[in-house]
XYZ file of C-alpha atoms in Angstrom:
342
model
C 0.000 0.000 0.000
C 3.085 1.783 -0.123
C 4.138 3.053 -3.273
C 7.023 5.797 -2.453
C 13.242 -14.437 -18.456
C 14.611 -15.159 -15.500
C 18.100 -17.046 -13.207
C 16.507 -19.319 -10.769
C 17.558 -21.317 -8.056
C 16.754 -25.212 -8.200
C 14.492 -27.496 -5.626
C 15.691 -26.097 -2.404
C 16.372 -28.870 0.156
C 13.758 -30.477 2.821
C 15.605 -28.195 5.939
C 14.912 -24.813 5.996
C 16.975 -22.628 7.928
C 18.642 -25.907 10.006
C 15.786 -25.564 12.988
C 13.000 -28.182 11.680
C 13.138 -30.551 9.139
C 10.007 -28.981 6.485
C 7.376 -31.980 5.794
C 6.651 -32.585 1.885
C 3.649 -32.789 0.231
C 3.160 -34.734 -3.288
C 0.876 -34.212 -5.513
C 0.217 -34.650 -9.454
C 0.353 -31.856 -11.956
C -0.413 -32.954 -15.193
C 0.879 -36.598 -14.556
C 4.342 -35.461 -12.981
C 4.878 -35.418 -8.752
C 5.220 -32.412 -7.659
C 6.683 -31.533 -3.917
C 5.422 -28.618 -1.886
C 7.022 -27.300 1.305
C 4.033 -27.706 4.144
C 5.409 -28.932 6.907
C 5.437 -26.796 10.400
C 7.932 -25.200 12.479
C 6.917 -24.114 16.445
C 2.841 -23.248 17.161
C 2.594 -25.089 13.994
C 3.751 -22.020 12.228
C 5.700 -23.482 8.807
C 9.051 -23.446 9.730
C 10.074 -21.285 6.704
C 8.679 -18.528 8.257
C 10.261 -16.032 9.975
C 10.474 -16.023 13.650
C 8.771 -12.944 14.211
C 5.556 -14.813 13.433
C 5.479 -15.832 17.358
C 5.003 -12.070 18.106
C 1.836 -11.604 15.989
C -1.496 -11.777 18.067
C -4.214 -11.437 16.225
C -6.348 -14.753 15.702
C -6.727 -14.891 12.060
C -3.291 -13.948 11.119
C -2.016 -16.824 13.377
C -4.272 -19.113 11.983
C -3.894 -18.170 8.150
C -0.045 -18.215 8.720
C -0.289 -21.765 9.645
C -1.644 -22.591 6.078
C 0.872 -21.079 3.855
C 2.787 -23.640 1.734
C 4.934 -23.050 -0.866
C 4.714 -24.714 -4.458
C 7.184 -25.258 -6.682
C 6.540 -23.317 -9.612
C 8.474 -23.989 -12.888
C 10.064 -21.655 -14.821
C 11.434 -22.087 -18.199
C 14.674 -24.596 -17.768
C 12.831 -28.075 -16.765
C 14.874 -28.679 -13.408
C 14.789 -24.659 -12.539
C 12.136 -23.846 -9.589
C 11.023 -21.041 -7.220
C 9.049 -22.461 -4.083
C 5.987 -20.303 -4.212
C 4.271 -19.192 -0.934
C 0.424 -19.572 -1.496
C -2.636 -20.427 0.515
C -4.379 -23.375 -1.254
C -8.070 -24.153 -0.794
C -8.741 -27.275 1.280
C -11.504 -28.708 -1.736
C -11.461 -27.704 -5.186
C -14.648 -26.534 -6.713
C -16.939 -26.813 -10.030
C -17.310 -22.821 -10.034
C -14.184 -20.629 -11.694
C -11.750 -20.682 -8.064
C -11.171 -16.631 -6.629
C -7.202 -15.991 -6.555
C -6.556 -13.266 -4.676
C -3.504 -10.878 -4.906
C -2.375 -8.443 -2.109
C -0.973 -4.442 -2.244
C 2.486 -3.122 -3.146
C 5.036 -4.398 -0.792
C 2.699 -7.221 1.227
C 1.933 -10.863 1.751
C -1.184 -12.983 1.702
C -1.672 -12.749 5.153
C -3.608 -9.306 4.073
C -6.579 -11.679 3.417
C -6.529 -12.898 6.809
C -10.459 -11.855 7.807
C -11.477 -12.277 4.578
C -10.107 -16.340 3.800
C -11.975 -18.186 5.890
C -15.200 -16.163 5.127
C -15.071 -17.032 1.634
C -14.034 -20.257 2.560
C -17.400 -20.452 4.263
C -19.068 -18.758 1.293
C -18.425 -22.119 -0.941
C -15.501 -20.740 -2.875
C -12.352 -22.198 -4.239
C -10.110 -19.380 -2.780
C -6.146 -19.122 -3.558
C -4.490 -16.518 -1.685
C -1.056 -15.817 -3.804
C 2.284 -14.323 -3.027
C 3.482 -12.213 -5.874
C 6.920 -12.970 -6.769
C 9.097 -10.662 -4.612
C 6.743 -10.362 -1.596
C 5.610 -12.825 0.684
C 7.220 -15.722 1.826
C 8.582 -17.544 -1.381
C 12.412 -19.070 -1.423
C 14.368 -16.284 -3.194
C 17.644 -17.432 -1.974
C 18.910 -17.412 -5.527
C 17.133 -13.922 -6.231
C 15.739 -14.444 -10.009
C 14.213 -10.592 -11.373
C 11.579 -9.274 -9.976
C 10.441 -6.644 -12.742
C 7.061 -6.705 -14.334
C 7.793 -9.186 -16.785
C 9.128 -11.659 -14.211
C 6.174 -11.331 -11.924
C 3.818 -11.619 -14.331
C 5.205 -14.577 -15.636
C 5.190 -16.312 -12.190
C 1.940 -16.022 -11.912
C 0.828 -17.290 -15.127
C 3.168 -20.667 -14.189
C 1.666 -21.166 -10.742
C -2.175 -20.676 -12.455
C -1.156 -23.282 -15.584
C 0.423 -25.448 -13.147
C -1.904 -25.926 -10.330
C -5.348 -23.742 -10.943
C -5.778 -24.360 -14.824
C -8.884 -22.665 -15.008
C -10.095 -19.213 -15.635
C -10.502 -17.270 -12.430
C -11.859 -14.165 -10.689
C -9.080 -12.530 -10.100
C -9.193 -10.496 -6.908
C -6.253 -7.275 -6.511
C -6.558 -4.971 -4.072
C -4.521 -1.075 -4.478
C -0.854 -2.208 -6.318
C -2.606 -5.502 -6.933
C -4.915 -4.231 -9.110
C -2.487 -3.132 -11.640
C -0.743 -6.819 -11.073
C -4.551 -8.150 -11.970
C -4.721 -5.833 -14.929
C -1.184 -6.566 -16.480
C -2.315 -10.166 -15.864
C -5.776 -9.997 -16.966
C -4.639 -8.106 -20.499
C -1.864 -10.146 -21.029
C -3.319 -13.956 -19.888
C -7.033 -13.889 -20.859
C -7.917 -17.000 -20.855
C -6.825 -17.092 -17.452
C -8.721 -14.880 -16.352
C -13.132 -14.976 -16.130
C -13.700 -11.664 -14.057
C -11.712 -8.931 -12.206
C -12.252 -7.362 -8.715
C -10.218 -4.355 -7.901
C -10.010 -3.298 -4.486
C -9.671 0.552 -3.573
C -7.169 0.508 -7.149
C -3.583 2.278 -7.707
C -3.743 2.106 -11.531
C -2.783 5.780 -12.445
C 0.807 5.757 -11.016
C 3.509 5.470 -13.772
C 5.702 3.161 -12.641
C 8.202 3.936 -9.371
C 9.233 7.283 -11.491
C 12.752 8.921 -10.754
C 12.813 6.182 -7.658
C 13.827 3.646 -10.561
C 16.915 6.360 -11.250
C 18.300 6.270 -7.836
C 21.794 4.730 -7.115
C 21.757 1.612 -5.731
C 23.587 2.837 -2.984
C 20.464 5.313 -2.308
C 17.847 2.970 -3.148
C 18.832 0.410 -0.283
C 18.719 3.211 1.493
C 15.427 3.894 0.824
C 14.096 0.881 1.163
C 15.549 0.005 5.153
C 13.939 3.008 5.699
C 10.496 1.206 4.263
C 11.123 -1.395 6.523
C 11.341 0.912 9.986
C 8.464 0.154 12.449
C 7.356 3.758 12.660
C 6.679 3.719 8.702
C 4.820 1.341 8.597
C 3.064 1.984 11.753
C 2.375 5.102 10.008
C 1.117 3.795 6.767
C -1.658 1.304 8.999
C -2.592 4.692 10.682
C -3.002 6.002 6.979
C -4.895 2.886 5.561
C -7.352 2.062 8.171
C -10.643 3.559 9.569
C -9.967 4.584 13.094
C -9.115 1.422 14.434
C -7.150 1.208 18.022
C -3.903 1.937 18.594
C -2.811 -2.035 19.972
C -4.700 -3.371 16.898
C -2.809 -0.789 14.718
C 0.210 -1.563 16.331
C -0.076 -5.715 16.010
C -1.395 -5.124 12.479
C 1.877 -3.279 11.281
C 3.793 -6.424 12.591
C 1.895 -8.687 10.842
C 2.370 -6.048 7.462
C 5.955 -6.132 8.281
C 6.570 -9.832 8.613
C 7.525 -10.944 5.133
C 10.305 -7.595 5.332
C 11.829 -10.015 7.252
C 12.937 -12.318 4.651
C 16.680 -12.574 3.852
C 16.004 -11.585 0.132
C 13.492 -9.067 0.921
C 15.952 -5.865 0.528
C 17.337 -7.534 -2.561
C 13.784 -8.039 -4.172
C 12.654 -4.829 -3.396
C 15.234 -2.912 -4.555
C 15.086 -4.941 -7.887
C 11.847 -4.049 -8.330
C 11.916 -0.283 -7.545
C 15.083 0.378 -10.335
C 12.689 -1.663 -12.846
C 10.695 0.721 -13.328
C 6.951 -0.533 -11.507
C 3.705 -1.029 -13.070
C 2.607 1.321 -15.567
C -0.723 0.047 -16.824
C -2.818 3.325 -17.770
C -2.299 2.115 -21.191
C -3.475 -1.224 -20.416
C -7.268 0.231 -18.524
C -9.384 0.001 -21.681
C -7.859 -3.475 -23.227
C -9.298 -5.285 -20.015
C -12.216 -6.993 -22.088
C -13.577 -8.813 -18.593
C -16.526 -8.091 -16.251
C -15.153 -5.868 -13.213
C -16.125 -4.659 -9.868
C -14.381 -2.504 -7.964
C -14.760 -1.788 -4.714
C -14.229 1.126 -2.942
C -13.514 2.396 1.102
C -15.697 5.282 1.248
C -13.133 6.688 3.767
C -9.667 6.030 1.697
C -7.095 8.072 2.520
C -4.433 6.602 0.164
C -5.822 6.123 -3.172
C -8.463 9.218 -4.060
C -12.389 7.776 -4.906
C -12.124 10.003 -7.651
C -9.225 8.246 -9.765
C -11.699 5.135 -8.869
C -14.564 6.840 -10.638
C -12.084 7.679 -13.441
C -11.176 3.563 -13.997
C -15.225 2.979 -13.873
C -15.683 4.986 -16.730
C -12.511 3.830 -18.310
C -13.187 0.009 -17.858
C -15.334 -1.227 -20.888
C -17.337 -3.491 -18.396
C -17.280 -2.329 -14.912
C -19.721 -1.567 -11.919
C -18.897 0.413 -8.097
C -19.650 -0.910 -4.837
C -18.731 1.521 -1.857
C -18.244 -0.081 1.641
C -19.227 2.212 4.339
C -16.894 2.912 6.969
C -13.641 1.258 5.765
C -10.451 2.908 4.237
C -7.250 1.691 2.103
C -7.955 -2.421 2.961
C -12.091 -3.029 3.160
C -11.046 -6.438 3.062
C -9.420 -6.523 6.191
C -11.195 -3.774 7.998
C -14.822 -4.842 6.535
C -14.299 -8.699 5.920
C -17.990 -9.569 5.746
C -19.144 -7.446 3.089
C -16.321 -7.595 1.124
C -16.630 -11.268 0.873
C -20.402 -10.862 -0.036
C -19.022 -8.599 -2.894
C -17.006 -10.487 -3.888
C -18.766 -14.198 -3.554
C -22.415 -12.387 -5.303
C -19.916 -11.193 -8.054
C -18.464 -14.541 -8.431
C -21.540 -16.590 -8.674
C -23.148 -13.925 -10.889
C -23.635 -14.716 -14.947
């Protein structure tokens, strides 16, 4: 929510980190096994998490933690992986499955509230890291442009979802769902955008920076008091212990060793730029919109409904920058009536 191809590392070993031997899953993709990382570490936490994790005290971050595994997703070179952090759904579904992105510089554990309501709504929910955030194995740090992200997403949907989707991006994640949704169509059956950041072009002179200044910048976008700042920004008046427990569980994937590495890679690429993408997206969209934002204006929202061949507005009272997290329940409704609709 703050906005200020490809060298890959191979199957990673079953030990993460030397502290508890990570359990493997199997499972067929297209007649090959496959071997995702799901085992757990301490308070059944997976163990490639990072410690931090223990700190965290709210309920549904705790328990949604607990259910990331990583996948290996394939890309390009045949024995050439990146273990992809992920949700899965527990039972796959007739109905087209909801994959849902997260904001600039986040994790899936944004859709902490909302996962187990839709869950509960009968929906084949994925909740996806986007290459460069979350809790994926960059050890060997492939790029983390555009191009590259975009293309990691595309592998993990052929590879394990294989069927057109509602796509679900919320702020920076809308532009990921756009990019995706232009350049993947059949992957894609309808779009939700979620309070979207669609206008910016790119990172701007942040991608001319030295490198020397752009690490710089970025430990700074890891401090506490930023981000503590930026949950003051994005939420409706919530208190200041919630605040304060929310911005560690925002924080938590910063704590990956290739964090800095990624982010840095990212800002110097240049960012999304998809203005020129807004009136190619050729799917049904809703977007949905905090009445109380105070990051991303409602009238650049307005601007994208008019600018969207096929789009509607739905306001949620009451909520700011993240209505999925702040207003879980009728986001969810949104979202599941949108889903279901023909």
């Amino acid at each position: 929510m703050m906005m200020a191809a490809v060298k890959l590392g191979s199957l990673p070993p079953a030990a993460l980190g030397g502290v508890t031997v990570t359990k493997k899953c199997e499972r067929s993709s297209g007649g090959v096994r496959v071997v995702g990382e799901c085992g757990s570490g301490g308070n059944g936490f997976p163990s490639f998490l990072p410690k931090e994790v223990e700190k965290i005290k709210d309920p549904f971050a705790r328990n949604l933690a607990r259910r990331i595994k990583r996948l290996p997703v394939q890309i390009e070179c045949s024995d050439s992986f990146i273990m992809s952090s992920c949700v899965q759904p527990l039972i796959q579904r007739d109905a087209s499955p909801v994959v849902l992105l997260h904001c600039f510089d986040s994790s899936c554990l944004e859709w902490r509230r909302a996962y187990p309501l839709l869950e509960e709504s009968g929906l084949e929910a994925w909740a996806i890291d986007v290459l460069g955030w979350g809790f994926s194995d960059l050890g060997r740090l492939p790029p983390c442009n555009v191009a590259s992200k975009r293309y990691h997403l595309y592998q993990l949907w052929n590879s394990y979802i294989k069927r057109p989707v509602v796509l679900v991006g919320p702020s920076l994640g809308a532009a990921v769902a756009i990019d995706f949704a232009v350049n993947y169509p059949e992957a894609v059956k309808k779009l939700v955008l979620i309070n979207p950041s669609v206008y910016a072009e790119g990172t701007g002179n942040l991608a001319k920076l030295p490198r020397v200044v752009a690490y710089a910048g970025v430990s700074l976008l890891k401090t506490f008091p930023l981000r503590l700042y930026a949950n003051l920004l994005a939420f409706n008046g919530i208190s200041l212990s919630r605040s304060l427990d929310w911005t560690n569980v925002g924080r938590l994937h910063c704590h990956m060793p290739w964090w800095k590495d990624a982010t840095v890679n990212f800002m110097v690429s240049g960012g999304y730029n998809v203005v020129s993408q807004i009136k190619q997206v050729k799917q049904k969209t809703l977007l949905i919109c905090g009445e109380n934002d105070r990051i991303v204006s409602n009238q650049l929202a307005m601007r994208l409904l008019f600018e969207l061949p096929k789009a509607r507005m739905q306001r949620v009272p009451d909520s700011g920058h993240l209505p999925h997290v702040e207003k879980p329940r009728r986001v969810v409704k949104l979202i599941a009536d949108f889903a279901q609709s023909n």
